[in-house]
Short mmCIF file of C-alpha atoms and ligand atoms in Angstrom, two decimals:
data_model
loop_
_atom_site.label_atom_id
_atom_site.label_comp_id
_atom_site.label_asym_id
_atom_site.label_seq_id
_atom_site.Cartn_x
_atom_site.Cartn_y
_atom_site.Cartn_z
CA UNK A 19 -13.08 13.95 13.51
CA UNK A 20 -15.40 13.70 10.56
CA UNK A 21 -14.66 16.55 8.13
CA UNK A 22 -17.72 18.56 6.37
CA UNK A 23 -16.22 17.38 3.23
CA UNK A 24 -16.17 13.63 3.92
CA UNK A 25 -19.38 13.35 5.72
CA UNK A 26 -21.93 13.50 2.68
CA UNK A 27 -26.25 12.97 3.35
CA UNK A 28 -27.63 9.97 3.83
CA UNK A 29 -28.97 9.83 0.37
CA UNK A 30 -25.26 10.44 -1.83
CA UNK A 31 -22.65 8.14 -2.09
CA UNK A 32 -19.39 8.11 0.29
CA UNK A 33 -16.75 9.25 -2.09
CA UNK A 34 -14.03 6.69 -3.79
CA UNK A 35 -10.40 7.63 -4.91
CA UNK A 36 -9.46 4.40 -6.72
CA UNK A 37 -5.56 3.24 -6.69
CA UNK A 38 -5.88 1.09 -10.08
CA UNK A 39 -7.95 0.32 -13.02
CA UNK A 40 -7.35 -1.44 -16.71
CA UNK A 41 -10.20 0.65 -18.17
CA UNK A 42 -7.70 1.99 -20.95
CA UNK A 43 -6.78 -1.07 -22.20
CA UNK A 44 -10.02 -2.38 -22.38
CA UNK A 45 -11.01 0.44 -24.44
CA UNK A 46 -7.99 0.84 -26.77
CA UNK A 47 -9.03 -2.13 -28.92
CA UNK A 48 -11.63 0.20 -30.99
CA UNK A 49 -11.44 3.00 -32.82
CA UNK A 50 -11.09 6.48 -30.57
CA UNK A 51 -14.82 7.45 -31.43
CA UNK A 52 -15.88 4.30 -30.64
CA UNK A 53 -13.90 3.92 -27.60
CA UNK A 54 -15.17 7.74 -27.09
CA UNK A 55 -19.17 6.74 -27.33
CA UNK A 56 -18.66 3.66 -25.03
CA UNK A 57 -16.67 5.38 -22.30
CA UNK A 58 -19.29 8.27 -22.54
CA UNK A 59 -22.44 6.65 -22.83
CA UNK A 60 -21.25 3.05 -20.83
CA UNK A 61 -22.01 -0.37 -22.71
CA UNK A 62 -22.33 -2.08 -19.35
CA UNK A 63 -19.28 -3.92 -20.83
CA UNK A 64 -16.34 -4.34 -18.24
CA UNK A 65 -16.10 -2.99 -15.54
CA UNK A 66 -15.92 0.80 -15.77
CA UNK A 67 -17.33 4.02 -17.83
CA UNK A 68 -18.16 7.59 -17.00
CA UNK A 69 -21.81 6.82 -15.83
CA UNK A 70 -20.61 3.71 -13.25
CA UNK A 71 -17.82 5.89 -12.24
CA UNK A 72 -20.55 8.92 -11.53
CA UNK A 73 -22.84 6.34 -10.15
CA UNK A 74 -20.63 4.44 -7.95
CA UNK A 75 -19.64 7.57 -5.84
CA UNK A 76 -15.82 8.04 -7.39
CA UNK A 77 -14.13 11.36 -6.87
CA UNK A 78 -11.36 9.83 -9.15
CA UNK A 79 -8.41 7.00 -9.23
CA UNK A 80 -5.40 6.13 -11.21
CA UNK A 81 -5.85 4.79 -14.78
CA UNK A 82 -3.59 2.54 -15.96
CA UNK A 83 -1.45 2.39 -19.01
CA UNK A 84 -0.68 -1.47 -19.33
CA UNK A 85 0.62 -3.17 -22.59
CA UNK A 86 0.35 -6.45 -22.26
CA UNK A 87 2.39 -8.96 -23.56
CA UNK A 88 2.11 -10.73 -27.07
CA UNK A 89 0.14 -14.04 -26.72
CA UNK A 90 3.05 -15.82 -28.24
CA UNK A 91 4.77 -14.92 -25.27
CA UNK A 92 2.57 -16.04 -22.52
CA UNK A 93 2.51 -19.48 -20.42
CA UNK A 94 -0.60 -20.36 -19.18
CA UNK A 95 -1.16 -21.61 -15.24
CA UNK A 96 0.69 -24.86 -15.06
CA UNK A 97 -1.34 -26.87 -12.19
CA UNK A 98 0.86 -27.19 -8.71
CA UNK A 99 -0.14 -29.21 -5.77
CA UNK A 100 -1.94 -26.52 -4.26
CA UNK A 101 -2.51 -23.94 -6.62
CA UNK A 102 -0.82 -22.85 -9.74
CA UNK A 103 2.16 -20.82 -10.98
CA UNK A 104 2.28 -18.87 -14.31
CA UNK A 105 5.72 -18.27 -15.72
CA UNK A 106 7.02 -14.45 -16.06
CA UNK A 107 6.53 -14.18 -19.65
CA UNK A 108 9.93 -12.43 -21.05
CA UNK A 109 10.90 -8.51 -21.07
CA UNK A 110 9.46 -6.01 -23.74
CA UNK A 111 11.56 -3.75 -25.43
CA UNK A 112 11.16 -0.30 -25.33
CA UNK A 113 10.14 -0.20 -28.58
CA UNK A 114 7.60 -3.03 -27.96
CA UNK A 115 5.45 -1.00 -25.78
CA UNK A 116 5.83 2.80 -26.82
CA UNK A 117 3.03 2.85 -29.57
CA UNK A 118 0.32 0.51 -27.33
CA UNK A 119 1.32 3.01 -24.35
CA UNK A 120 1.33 6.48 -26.36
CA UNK A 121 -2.45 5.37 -27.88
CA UNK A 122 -3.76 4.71 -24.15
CA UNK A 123 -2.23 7.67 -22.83
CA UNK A 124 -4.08 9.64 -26.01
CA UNK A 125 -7.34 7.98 -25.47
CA UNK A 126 -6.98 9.29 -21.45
CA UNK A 127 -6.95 12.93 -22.89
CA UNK A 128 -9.67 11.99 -25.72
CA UNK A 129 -11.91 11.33 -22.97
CA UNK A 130 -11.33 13.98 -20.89
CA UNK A 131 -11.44 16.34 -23.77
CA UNK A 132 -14.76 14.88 -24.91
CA UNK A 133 -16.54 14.66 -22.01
CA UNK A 134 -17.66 18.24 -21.29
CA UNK A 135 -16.04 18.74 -18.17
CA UNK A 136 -17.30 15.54 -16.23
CA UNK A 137 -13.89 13.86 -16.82
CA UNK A 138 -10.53 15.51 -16.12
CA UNK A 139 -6.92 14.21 -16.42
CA UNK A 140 -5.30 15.92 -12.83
CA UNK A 141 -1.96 16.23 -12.02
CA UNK A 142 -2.37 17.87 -8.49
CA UNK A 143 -4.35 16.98 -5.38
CA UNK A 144 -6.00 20.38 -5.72
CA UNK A 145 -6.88 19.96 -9.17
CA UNK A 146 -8.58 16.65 -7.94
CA UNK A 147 -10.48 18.67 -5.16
CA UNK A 148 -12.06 21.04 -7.41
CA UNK A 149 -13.49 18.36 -9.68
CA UNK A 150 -14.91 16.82 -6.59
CA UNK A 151 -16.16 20.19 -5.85
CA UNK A 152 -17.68 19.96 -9.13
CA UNK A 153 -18.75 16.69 -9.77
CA UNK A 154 -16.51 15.50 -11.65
CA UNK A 155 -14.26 12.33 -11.77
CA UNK A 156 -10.84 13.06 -11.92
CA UNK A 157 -8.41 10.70 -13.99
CA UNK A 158 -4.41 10.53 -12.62
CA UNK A 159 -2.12 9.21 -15.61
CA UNK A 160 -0.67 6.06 -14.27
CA UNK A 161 2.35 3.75 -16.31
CA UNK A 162 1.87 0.08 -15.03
CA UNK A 163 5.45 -1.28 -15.48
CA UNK A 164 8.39 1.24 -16.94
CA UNK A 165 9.33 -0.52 -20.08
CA UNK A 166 8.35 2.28 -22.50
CA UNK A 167 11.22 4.85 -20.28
CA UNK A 168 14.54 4.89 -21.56
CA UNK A 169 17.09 4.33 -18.52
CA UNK A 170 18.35 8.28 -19.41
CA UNK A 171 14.71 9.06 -18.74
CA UNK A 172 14.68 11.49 -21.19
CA UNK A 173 10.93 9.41 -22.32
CA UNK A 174 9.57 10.19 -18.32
CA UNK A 175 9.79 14.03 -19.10
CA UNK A 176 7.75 13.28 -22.05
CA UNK A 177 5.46 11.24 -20.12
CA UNK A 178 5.36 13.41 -17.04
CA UNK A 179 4.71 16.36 -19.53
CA UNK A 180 1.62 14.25 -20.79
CA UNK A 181 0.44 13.96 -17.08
CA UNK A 182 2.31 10.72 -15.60
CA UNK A 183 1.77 11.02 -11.63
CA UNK A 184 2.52 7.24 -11.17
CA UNK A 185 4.67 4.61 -12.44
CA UNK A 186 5.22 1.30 -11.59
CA UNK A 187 8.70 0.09 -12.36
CA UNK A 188 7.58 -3.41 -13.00
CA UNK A 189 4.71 -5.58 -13.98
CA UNK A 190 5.23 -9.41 -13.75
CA UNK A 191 7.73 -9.46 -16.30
CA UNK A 192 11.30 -8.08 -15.74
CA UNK A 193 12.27 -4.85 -17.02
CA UNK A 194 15.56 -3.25 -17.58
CA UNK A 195 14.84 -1.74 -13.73
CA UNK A 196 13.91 -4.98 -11.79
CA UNK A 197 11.84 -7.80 -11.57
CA UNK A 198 8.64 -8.53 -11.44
CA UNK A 199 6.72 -10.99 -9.40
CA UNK A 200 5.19 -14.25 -11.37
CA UNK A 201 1.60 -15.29 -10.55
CA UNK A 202 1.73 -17.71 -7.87
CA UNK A 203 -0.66 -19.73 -5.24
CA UNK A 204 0.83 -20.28 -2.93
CA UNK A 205 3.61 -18.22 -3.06
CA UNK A 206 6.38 -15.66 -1.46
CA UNK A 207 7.04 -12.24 -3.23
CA UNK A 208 11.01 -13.14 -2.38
CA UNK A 209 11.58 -14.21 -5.97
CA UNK A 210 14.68 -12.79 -8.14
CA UNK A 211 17.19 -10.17 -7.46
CA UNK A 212 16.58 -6.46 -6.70
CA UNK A 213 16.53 -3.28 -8.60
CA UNK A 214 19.31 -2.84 -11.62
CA UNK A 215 21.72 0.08 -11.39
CA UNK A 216 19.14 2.09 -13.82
CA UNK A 217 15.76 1.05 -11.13
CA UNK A 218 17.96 3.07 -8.42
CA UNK A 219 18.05 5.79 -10.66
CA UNK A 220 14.53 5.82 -11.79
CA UNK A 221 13.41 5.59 -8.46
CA UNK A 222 15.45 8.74 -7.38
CA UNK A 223 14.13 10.52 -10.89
CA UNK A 224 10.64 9.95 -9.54
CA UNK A 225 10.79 11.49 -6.57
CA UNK A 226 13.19 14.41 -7.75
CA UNK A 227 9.91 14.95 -10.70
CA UNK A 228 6.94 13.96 -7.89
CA UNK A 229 6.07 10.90 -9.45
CA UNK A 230 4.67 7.96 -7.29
CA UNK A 231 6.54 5.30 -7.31
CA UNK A 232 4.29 1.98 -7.60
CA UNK A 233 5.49 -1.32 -5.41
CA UNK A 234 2.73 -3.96 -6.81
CA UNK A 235 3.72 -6.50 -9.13
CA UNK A 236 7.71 -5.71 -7.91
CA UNK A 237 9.33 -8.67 -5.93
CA UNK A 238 10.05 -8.42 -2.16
CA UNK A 239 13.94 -7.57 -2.90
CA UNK A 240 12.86 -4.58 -5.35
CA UNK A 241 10.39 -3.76 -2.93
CA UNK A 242 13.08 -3.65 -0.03
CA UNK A 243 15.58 -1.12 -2.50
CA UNK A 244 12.70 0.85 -3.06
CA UNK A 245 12.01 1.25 0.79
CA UNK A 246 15.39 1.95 1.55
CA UNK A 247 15.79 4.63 -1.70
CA UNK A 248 13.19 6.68 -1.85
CA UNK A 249 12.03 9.67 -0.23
CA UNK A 250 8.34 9.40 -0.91
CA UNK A 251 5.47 7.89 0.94
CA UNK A 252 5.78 4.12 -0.47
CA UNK A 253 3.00 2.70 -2.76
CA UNK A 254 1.44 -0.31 -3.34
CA UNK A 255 -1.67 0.58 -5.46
CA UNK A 256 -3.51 -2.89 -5.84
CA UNK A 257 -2.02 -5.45 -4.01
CA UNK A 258 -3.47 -7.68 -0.77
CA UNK A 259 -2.76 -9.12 2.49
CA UNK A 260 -0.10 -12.04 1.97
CA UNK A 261 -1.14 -13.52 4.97
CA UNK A 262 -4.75 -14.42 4.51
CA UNK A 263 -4.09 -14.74 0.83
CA UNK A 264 -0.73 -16.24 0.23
CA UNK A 265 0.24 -15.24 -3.36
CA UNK A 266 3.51 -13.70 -4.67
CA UNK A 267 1.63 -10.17 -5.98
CA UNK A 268 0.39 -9.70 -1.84
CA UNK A 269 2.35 -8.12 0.64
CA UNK A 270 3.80 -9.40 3.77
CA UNK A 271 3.08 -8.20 7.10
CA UNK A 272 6.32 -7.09 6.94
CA UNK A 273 6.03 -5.38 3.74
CA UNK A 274 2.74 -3.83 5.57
CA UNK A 275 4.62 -2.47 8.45
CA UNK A 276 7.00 -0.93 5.94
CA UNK A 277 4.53 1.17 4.19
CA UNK A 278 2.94 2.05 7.40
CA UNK A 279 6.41 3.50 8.42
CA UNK A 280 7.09 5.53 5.04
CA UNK A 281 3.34 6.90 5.58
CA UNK A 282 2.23 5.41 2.50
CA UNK A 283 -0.80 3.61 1.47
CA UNK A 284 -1.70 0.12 -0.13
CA UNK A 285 -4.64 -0.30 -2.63
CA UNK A 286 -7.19 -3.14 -1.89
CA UNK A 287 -6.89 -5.29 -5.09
CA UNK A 288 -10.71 -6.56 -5.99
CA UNK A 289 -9.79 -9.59 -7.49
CA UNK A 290 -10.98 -12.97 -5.78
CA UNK A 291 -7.29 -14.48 -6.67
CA UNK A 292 -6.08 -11.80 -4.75
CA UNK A 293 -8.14 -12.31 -1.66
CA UNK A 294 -9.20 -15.87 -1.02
CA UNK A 295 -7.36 -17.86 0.91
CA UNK A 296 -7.59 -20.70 -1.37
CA UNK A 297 -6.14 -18.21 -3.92
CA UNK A 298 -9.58 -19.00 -6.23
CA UNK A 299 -11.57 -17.45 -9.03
CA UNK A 300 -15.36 -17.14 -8.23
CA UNK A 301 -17.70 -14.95 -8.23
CA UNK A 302 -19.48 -16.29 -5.20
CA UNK A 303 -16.80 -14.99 -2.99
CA UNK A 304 -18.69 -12.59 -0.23
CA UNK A 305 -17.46 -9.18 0.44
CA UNK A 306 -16.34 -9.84 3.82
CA UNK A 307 -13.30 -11.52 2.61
CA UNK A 308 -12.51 -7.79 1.44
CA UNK A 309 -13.03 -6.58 4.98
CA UNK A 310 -11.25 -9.20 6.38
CA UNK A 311 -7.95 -8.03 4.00
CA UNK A 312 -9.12 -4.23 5.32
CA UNK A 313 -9.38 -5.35 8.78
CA UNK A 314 -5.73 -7.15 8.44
CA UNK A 315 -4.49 -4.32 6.84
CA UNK A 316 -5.69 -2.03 9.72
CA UNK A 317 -4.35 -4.07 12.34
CA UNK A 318 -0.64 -4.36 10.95
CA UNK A 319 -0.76 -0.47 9.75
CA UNK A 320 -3.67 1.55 11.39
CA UNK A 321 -6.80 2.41 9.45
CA UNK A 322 -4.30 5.89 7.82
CA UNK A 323 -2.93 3.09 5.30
CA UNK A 324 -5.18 1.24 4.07
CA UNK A 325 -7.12 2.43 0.51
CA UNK A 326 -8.76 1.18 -2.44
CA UNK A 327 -7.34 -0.47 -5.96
CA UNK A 328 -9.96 -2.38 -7.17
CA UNK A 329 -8.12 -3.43 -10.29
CA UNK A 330 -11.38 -3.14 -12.42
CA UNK A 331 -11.15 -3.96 -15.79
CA UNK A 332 -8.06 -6.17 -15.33
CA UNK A 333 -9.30 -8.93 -13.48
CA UNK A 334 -11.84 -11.76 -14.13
CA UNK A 335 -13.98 -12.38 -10.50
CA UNK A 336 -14.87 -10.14 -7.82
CA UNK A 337 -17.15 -9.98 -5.09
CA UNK A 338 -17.98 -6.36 -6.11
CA UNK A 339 -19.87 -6.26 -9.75
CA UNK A 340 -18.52 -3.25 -11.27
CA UNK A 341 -17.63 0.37 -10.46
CA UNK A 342 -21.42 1.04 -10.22
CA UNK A 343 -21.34 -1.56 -7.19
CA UNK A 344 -19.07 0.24 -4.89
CA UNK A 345 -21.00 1.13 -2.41
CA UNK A 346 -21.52 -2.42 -1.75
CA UNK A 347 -18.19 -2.47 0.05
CA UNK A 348 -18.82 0.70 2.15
CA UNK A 349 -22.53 -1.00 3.65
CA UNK A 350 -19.88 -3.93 4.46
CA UNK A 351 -17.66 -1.64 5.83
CA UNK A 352 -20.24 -0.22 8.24
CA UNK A 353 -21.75 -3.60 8.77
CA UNK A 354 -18.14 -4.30 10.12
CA UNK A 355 -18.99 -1.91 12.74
CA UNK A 356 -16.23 0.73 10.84
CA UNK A 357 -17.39 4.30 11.42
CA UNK A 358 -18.23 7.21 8.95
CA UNK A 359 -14.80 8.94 9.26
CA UNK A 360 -12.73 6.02 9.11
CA UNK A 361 -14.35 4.78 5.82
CA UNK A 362 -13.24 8.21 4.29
CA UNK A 363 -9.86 7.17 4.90
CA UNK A 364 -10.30 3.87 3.63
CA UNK A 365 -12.58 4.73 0.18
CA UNK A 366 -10.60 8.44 -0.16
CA UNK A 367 -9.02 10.33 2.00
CA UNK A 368 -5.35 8.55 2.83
CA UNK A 369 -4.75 8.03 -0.99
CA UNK A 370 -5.49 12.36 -1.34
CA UNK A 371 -3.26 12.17 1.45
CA UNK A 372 -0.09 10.17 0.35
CA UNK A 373 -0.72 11.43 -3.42
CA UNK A 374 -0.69 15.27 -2.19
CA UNK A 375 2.69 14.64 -0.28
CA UNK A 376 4.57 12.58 -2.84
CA UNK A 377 3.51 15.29 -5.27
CA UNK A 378 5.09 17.87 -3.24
CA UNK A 379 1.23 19.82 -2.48
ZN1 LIG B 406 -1.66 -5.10 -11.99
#
């Protein structure tokens, strides 16, 4: 039944809880007051600022701390007969990532500290309600791959201290906790080993602290410890439907059924790499091929697992133009014939949901 709180007037936006975004990174590369002014005022550069994210309905999402890897380091797409593969470009040292991760986990509370109120780092479901109460978008610290955590943890205190909520153990390198997927079309995610001794006991640390723990960009064997370890909903914030878009970072149906069984959620990833089935980058892909992923998604877990993760900010194409856009994808979601109180789920509600239990709310 359609809550007071997710049925909104005609005229306002239905509200979004977004499961990943690269805004940080994109923003690190100037100078805090600089990085401060565009975030605040929006340069209609990328992908996301403060007035898209008012404009485009969201209540919140996860921001991403992501340090790339040196460009000495990375292989570009070598052509296959059907697609492409990109080589995992090599681990990064802990060492490596810690000052790149500490400056975008700064400029996360520069923001919120500069922005009067309208922008708020939350560590609690409750603490996201009230800024939806009051208007306000509410920022969860996310860690996209674990490299800057020492395997004591003693650094995921630190970083929980500082707000960390989420943490992925991988990105599509390997870490000293598992292994990442490589970008590949076409592709399975059953590439490399599992988690290492020290992923088992990060994943247990998370869910001992309430800390998500994050299954994109982890191969299927990683993903298949996780699933068997932990005690929390299970998590895939941005990654797709492997069988209408066959490429290592999408998730089985298998995988699906999984996360439907945990009571978890999985993030639809915006990118059109992600969702076409010929694996391609253009912009000219339609929407629909997002509600055909949602509509997959829905009939392999039930419309209580499926969510958002538009991955703004960290890809190149999408069928939706920015985070001012998003309510593109809810008229397509009613066009789909999806009613009002199922698109709550979809755009909000199960990510509140699977965030408030793994946090222990
Ligand atoms: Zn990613």
């Amino acid at each position: 039944m359609p809550t007071e709180e997710n049925v909104r007037d005609s005229g306002s936006p239905v509200a979004i809880f977004d499961g990943h975004n690269d805004m940080l990174l994109r923003l690190v590369d100037q100078s805090s007051e600089r990085a401060v002014e565009a975030f605040l005022e929006g340069r209609g550069t990328g992908h996301l600022d403060l007035p898209r994210l008012i404009s485009g309905g969201f209540v919140g999402g996860l921001f991403a701390v992501f340090v790339p890897s040196p460009s000495s380091a990375m292989r570009g797409p070598k052509r296959t007969t059907k697609g492409y593969d990109t080589p995992a470009p090599p681990a990064m040292s802990q060492g490596e990532v810690l000052p790149s991760a500490l400056a975008m986990t700064g400029l996360l509370h520069r923001l919120a500290e500069q922005s009067g109120g309208r922008f708020r780092v939350c560590t609690t479901v409750a603490q996201i309600q009230a800024a939806r109460r009051d208007n306000a978008v509410a920022a969860v610290l996310h860690y996209e791959g674990a490299e800057a955590i020492d395997t004591e943890c003693h650094t995921l205190d630190a970083l929980y201290a500082a707000g960390l909520r989420s943490l992925g153990l991988v990105w599509s390198r390997p870490t000293a906790f598992g292994h990442g997927v490589p970008f590949r079309f076409p592709g399975s995610p059953d590439i490399g080993p599992g988690l290492t001794s020290a992923g088992r006991y990060l994943v247990r640390a998370c869910n001992e602290r309430g800390i998500a723990v994050d299954l994109s960009h982890l191969n299927a064997q990683g993903f298949w410890d996780v699933a068997g370890l932990s005690t929390a909903p299970l998590v895939a914030s941005h990654s797709n439907a492997h069988a209408l878009c066959p490429h290592t970072r999408n998730l089985t149906d298998d995988q699906l059924r999984a996360v439907r069984d945990s009571g978890g959620v999985v993030g639809l990833n915006f990118g059109t790499y992600f969702l076409r089935p010929d694996g391609g980058t253009s912009a000219d892909t339609p929407v629909s091929v997002m509600v055909d992923h949602i509509d997959h998604m829905i009939d392999i877990m039930g419309d209580a697992h499926v969510g958002l993760g538009s991955d703004f900010d960290g890809i190149q194409a999408s069928p939706i133009r920015d985070g001012a856009d998003m309510q593109t994808l809810v008229a397509a979601l009613r066009e789909r014939g999806h009613d009002e109180s199922r698109i709550a789920r979809l755009t909000c509600d199960n990510w509140l949901r699977v965030l408030a239990q793994t946090w222990g709310e």
